[in-house]
Short mmCIF file of C-alpha atoms and ligand atoms in Angstrom, two decimals:
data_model
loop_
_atom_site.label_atom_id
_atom_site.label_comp_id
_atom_site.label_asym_id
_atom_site.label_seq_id
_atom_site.Cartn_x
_atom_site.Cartn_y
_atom_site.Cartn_z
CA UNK A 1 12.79 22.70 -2.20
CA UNK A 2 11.76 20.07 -4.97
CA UNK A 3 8.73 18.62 -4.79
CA UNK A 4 10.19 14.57 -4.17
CA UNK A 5 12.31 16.47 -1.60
CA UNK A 6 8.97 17.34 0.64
CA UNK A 7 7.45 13.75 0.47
CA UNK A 8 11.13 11.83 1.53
CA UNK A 9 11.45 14.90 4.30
CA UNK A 10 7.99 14.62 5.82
CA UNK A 11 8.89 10.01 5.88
CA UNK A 12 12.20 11.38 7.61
CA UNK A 13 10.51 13.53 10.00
CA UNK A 14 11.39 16.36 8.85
CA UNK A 15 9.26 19.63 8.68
CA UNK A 16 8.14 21.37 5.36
CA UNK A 17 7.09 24.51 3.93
CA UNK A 18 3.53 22.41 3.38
CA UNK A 19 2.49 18.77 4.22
CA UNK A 20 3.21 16.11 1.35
CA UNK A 21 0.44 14.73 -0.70
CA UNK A 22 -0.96 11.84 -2.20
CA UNK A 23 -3.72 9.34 -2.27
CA UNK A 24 -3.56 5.67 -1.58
CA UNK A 25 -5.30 4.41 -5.03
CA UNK A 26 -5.66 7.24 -6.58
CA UNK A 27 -4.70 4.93 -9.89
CA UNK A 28 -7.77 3.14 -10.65
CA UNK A 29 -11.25 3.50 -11.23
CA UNK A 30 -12.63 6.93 -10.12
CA UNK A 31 -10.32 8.01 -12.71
CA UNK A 32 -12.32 7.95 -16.51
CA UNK A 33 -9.04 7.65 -18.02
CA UNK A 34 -8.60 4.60 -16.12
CA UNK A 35 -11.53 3.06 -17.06
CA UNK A 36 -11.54 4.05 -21.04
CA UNK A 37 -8.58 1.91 -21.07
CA UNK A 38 -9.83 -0.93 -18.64
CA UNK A 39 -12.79 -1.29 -20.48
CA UNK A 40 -10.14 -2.94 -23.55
CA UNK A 41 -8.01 -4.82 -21.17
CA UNK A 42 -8.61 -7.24 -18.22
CA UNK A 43 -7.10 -6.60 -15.17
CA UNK A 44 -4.85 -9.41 -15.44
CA UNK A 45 -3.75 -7.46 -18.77
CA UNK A 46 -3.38 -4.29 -16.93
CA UNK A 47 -0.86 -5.51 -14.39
CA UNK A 48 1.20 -7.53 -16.52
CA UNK A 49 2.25 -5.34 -19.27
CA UNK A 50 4.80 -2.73 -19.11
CA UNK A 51 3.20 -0.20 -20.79
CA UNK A 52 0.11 -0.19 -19.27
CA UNK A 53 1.39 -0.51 -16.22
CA UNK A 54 3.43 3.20 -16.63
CA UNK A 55 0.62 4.58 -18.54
CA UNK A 56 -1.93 4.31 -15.24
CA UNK A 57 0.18 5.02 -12.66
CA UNK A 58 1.18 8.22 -14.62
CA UNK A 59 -2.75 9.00 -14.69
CA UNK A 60 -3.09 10.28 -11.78
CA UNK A 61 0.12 12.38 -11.58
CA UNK A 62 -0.76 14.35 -14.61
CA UNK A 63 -4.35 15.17 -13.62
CA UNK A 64 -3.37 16.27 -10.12
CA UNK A 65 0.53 16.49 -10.13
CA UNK A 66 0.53 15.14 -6.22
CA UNK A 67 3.92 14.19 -4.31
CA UNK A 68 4.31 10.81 -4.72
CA UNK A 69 3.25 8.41 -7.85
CA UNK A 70 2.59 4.67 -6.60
CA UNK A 71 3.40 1.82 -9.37
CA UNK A 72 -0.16 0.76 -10.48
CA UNK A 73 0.40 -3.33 -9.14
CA UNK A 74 -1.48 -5.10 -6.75
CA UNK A 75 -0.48 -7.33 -3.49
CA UNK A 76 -1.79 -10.20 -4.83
CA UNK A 77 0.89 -9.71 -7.85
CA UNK A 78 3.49 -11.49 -5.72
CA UNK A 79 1.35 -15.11 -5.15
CA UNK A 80 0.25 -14.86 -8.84
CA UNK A 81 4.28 -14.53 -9.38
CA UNK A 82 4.98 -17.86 -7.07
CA UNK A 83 2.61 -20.02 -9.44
CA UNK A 84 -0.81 -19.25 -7.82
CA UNK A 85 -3.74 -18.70 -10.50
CA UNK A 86 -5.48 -15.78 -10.18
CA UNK A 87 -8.87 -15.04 -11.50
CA UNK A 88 -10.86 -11.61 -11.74
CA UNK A 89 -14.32 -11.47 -11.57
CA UNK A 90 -16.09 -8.80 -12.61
CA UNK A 91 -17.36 -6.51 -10.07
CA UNK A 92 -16.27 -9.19 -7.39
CA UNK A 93 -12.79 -8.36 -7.30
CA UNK A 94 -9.66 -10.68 -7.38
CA UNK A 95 -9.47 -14.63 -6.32
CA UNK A 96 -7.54 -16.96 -6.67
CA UNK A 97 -8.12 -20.39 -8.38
CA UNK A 98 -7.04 -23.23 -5.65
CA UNK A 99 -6.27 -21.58 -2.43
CA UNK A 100 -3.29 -22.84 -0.44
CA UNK A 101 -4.45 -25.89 2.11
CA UNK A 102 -2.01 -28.25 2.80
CA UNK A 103 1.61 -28.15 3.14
CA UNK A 104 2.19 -29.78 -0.35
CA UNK A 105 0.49 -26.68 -1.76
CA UNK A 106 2.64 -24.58 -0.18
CA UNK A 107 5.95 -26.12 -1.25
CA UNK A 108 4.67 -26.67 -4.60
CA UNK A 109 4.80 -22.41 -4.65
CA UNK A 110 7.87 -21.19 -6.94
CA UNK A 111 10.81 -18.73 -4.91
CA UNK A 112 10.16 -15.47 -6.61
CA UNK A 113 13.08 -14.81 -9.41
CA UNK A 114 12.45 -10.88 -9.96
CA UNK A 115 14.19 -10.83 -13.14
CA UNK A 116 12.19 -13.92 -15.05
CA UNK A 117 8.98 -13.51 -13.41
CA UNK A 118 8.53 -9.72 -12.69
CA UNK A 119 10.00 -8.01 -16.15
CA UNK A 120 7.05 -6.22 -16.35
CA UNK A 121 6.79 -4.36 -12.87
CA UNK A 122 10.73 -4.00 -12.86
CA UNK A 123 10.51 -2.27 -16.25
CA UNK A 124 7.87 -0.32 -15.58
CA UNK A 125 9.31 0.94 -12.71
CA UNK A 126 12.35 2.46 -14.36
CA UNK A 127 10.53 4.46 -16.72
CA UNK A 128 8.06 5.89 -14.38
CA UNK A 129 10.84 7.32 -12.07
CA UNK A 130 12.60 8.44 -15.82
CA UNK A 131 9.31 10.56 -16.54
CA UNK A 132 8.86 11.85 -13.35
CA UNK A 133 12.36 12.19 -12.32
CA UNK A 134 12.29 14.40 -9.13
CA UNK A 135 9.16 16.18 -9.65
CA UNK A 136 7.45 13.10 -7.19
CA UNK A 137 8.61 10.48 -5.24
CA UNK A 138 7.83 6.84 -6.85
CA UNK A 139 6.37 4.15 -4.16
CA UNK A 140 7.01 0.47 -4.72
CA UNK A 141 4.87 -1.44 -1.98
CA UNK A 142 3.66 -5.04 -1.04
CA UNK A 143 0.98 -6.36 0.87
CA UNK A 144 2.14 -7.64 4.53
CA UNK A 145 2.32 -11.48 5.09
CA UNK A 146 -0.55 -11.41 7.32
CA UNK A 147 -3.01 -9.72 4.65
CA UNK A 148 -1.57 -11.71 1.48
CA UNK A 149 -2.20 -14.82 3.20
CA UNK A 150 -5.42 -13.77 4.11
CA UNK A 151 -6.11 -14.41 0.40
CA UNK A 152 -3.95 -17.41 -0.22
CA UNK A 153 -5.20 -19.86 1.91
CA UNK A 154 -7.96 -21.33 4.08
CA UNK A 155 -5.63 -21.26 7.20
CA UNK A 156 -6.60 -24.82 7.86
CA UNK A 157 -4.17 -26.18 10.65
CA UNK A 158 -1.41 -27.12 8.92
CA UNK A 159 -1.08 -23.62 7.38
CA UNK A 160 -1.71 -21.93 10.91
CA UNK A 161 0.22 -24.33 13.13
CA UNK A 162 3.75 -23.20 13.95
CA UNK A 163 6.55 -24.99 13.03
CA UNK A 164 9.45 -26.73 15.27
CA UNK A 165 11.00 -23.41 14.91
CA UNK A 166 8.57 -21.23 15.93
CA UNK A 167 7.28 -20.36 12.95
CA UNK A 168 4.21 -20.36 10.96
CA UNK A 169 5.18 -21.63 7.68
CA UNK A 170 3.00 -19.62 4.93
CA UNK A 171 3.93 -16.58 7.08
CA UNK A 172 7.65 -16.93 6.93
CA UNK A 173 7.20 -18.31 3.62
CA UNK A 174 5.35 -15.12 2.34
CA UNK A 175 7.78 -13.24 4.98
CA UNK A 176 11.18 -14.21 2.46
CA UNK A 177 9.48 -13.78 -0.75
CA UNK A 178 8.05 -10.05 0.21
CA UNK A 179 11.78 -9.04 0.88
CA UNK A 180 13.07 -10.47 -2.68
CA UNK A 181 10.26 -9.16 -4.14
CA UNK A 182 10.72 -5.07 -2.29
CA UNK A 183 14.15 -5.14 -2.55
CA UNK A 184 13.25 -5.89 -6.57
CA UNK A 185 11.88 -2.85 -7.03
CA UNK A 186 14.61 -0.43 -4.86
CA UNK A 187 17.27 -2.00 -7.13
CA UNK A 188 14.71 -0.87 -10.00
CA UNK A 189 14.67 2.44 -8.44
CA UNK A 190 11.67 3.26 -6.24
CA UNK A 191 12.37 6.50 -3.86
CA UNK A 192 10.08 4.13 -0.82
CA UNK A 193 8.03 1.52 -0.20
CA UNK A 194 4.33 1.11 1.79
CA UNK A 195 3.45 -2.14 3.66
CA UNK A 196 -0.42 -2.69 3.01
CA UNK A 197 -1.70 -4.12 5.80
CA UNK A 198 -4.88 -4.20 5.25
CA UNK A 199 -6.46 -6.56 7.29
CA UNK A 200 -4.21 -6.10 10.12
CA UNK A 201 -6.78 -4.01 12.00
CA UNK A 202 -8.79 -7.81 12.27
CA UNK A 203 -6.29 -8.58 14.81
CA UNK A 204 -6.61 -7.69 18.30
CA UNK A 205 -3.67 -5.28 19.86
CA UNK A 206 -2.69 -8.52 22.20
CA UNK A 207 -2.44 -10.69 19.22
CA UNK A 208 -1.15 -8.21 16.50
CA UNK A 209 2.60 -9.23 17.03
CA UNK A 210 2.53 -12.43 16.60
CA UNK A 211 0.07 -13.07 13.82
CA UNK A 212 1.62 -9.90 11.89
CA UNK A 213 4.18 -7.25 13.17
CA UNK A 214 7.17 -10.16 13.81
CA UNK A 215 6.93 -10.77 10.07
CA UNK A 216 6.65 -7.15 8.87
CA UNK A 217 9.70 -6.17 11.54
CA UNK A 218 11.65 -8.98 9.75
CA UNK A 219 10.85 -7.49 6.04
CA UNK A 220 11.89 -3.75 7.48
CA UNK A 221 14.88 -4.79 9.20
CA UNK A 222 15.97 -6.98 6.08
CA UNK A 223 15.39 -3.78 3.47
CA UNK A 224 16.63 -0.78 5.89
CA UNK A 225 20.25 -1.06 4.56
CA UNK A 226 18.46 0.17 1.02
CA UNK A 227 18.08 3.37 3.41
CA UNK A 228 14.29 4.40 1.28
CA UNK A 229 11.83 5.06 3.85
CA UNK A 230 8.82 2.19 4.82
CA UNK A 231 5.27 3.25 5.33
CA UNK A 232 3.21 0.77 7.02
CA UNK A 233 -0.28 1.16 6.37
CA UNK A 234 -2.93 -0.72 8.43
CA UNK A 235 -6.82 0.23 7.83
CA UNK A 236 -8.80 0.09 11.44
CA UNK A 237 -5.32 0.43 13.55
CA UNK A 238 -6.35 2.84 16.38
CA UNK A 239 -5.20 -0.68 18.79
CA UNK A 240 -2.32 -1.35 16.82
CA UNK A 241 -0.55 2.28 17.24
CA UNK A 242 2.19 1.23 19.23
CA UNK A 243 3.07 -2.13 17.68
CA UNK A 244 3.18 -0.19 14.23
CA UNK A 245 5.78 1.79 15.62
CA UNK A 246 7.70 -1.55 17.07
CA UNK A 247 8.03 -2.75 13.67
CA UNK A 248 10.44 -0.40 12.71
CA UNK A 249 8.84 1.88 9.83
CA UNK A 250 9.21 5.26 9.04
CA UNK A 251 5.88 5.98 8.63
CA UNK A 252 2.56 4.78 10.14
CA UNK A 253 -0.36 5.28 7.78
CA UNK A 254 -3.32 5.35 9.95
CA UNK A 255 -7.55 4.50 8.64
CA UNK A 256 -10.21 7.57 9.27
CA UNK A 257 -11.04 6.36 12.86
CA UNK A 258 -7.99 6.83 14.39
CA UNK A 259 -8.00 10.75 15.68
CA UNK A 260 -4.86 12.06 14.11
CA UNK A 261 -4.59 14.04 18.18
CA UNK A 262 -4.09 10.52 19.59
CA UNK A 263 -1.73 9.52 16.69
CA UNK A 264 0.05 12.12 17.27
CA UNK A 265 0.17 12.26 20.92
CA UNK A 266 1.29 8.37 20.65
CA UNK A 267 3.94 9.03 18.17
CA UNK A 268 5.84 11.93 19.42
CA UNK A 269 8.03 12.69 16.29
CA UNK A 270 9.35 9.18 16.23
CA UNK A 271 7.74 7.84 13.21
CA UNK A 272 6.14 10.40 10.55
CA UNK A 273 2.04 10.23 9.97
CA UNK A 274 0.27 9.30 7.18
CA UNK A 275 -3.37 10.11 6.49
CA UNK A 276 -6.24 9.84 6.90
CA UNK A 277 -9.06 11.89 5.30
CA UNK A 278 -12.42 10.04 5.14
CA UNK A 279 -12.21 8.40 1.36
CA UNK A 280 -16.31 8.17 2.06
CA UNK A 281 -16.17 11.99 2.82
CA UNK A 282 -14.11 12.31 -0.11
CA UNK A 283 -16.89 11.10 -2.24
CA UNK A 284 -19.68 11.99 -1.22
CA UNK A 285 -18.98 15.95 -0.22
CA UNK A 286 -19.16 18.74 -2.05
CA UNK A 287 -15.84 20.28 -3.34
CA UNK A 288 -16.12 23.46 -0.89
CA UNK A 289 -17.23 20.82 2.49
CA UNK A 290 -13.59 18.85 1.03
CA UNK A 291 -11.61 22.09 1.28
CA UNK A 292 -12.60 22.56 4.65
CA UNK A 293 -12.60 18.93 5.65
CA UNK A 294 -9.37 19.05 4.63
CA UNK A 295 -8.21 22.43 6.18
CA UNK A 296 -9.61 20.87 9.27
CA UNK A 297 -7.23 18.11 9.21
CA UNK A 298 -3.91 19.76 8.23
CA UNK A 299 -4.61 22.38 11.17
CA UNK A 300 -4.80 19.29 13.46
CA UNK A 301 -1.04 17.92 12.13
CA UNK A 302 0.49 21.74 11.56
CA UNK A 303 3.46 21.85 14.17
CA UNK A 304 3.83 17.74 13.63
CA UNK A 305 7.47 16.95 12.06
CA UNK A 306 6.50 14.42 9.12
CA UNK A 307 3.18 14.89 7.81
CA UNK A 308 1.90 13.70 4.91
CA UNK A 309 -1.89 14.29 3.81
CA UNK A 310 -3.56 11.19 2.19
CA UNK A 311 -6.69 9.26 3.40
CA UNK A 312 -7.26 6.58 5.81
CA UNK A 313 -8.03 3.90 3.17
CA UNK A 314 -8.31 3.90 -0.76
CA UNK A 315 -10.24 6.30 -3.12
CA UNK A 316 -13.67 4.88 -3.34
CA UNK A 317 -14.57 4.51 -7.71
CA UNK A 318 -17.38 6.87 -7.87
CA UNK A 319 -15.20 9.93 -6.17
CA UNK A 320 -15.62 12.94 -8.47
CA UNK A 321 -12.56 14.21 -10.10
CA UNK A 322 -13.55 17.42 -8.25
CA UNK A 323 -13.11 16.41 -5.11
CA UNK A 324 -9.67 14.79 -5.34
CA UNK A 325 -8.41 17.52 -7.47
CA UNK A 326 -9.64 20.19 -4.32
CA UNK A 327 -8.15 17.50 -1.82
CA UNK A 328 -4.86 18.08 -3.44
CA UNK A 329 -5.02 22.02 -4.13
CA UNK A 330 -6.10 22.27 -0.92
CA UNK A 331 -2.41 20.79 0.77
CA UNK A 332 -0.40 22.20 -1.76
CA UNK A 333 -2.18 25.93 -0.96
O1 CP3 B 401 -3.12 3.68 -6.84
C1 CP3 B 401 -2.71 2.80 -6.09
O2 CP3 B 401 -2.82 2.84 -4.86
C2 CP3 B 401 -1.88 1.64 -6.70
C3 CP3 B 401 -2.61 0.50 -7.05
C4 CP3 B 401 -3.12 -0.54 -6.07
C5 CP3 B 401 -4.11 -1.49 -6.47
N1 CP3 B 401 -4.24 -2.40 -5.47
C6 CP3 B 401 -4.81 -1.48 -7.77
C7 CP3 B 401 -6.14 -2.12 -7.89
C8 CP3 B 401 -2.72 -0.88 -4.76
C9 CP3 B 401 -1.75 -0.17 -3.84
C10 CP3 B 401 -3.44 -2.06 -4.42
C11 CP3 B 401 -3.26 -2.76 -3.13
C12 CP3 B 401 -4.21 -3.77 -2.72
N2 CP3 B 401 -4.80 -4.72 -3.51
C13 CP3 B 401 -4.63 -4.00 -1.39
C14 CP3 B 401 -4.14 -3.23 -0.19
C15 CP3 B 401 -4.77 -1.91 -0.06
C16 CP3 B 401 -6.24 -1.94 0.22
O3 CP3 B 401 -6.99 -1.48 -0.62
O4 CP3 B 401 -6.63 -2.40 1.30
C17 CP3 B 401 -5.52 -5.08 -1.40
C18 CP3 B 401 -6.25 -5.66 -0.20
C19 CP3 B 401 -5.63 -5.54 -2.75
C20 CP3 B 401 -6.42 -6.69 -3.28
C21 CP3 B 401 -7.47 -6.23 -4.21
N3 CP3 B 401 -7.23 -5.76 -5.49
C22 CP3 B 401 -8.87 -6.21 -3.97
C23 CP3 B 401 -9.54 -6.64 -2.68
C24 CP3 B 401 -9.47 -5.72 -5.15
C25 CP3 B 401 -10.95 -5.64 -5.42
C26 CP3 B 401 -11.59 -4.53 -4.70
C27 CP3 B 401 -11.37 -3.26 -5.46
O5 CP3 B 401 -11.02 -2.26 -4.84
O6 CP3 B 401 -11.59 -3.30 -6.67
C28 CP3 B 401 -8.43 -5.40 -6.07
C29 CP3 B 401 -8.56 -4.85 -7.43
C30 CP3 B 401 -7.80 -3.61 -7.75
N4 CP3 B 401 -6.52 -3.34 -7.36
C31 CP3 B 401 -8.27 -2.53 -8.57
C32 CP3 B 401 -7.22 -1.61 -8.66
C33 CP3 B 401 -7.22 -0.32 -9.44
C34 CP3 B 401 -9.62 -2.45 -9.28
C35 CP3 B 401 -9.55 -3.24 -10.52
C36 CP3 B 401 -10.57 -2.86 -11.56
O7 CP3 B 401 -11.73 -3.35 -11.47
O8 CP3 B 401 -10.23 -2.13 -12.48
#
């Protein structure tokens, strides 16, 4: 079996000679190859141009040849894309300019037009999947409505007030552009896509649904005639098992407190699991306590159709090289 072949089997439930593997950002800064080149080009830099943009996604594939390869991008690509300024801070992370406030702001946003205003990430996408042809997977993603918002506006009332339809306007807004902007990147060739929901798990189960899941259910049921498989990723999502599953992904993608028994026990083989090794663990351990960390956790999801090993949130950027390299030898022994 190739090697893409056991990371689209595991997202179709299927079971493999070994569990997938690969790490959410595991392109990026515990990586000193990623940060000889960052240290010559802003971030901005780094995830608008093409060739930077293949170069550090490839990073991580070469060093530790794992499943999948994710496009090096970011969630906050797509607002930056509708007209919204964004600035990076150093060691503060990413913000934007003006934040979305009143209604005027939100209409003043552009529709996303893949072609003019994405080149970049289209391109890059194409020659990624040409290197690695089917020696790995290659994920596209985008952030869900919920969590982009969370960064676009204030939510004053006339952002969070529904509509006369029913609907909150900067989440449907943010709901139409995400499946433009996904469906971009299957027609430029990505194998599947992950839904980052990262602030998801702020939601209680009871209000999940209707502040989140609707709108990612709409984006999954708008891409599944693509047929590539959707991994839905929420950090903190032990409450939010089941109304992951309602949304209609392939793949839940579960943060380090959620007991991958319970996960399992909840899923049944209906969705494939994704996860979710401690990233703090995976920094601070020693290369032998990793092996067995690990061996721990792929002995809990053995007989479970659709596994694929990767941790419960991003890798942390003082992780030693060590440990992720021992993470991955680990799965693949
Ligand atoms: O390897 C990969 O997983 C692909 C690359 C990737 C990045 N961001 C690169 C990045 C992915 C999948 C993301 C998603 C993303 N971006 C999320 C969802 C996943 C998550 O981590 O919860 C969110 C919330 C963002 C927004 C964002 N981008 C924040 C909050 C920050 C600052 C905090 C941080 O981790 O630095 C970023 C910056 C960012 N995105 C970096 C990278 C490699 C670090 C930039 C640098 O200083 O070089």
């Amino acid at each position: 079996m190739k090697e893409k072949s056991i990371f689209l089997q595991s997202c179709q439930k299927n079971r493999t000679p070994r569990p997938a593997v690969w790490l959410m950002r595991q392109a990026g800064r515990h990586l000193p190859e990623y940060n000889a080149l960052r240290a010559q080009h802003d971030f901005l830099e780094m995830l608008t141009k093409e060739e930077l943009i293949v170069e550090v996604s490839l990073q991580p594939w070469r060093r530790y040849q794992m499943d999948a390869v994710i496009v090096f991008s970011d969630i906050l690509l797509l607002p930056m894309a509708m007209g919204m300024k964004l600035m990076f801070l150093e060691g503060q992370g990413p913000k934007f300019k003006k934040l979305i406030e009143t209604e005027k702001d939100l209409e003043s946003l552009k529709s996303l037009k893949p072609k003019k205003d994405i080149p970049f990430l289209l391109g890059a996408l194409k020659k990624i999947k040409k290197t690695v042809g089917d020696g790995a997977a290659l994920i596209g993603f985008a952030g869900a409505p919920w969590t982009v918002a969370s960064y676009m506006g204030t939510f004053p009332y006339v952002i969070r007030k529904s509509d006369n339809r029913g609907e909150r306007p900067l989440l449907h807004r943010l709901t139409q552009e995400t499946i433009v902007y996904l469906q971009a990147q299957i027609d430029a060739g990505v194998d599947a896509i992950q839904i980052f929901d990262s602030w998801g798990g702020s939601l209680k189960t009871e209000e999940y649904w209707e502040w989140s899941g609707r709108y990612i259910k709409e984006v999954i049921t708008a891409l599944k005639p693509a047929g590539v498989p959707i991994t839905l990723y929420i950090k903190d999502s032990w409450h939010l098992l089941t109304e992951m599953m309602a949304t209609g992904c392939d793949v839940i993608s579960v943060g380090w407190e959620t007991p991958l028994e319970e996960a399992k026990k909840l899923a049944q083989g209906k969705v494939a699991i994704q996860g979710n090794f401690n990233p703090h663990i995976l920094m601070q351990a020693s290369p032998v306590e990793v092996a067995a960390a690990t061996q721990k956790m792929l002995a809990t999801m053995k007989d479970y159709p659709g596994y694929i090993a990767n941790l419960g949130h991003g890798v942390l950027p003082k992780t030693p090289v060590e440990n992720v390299k021992t993470f991955v030898e680990t799965v693949k022994d």
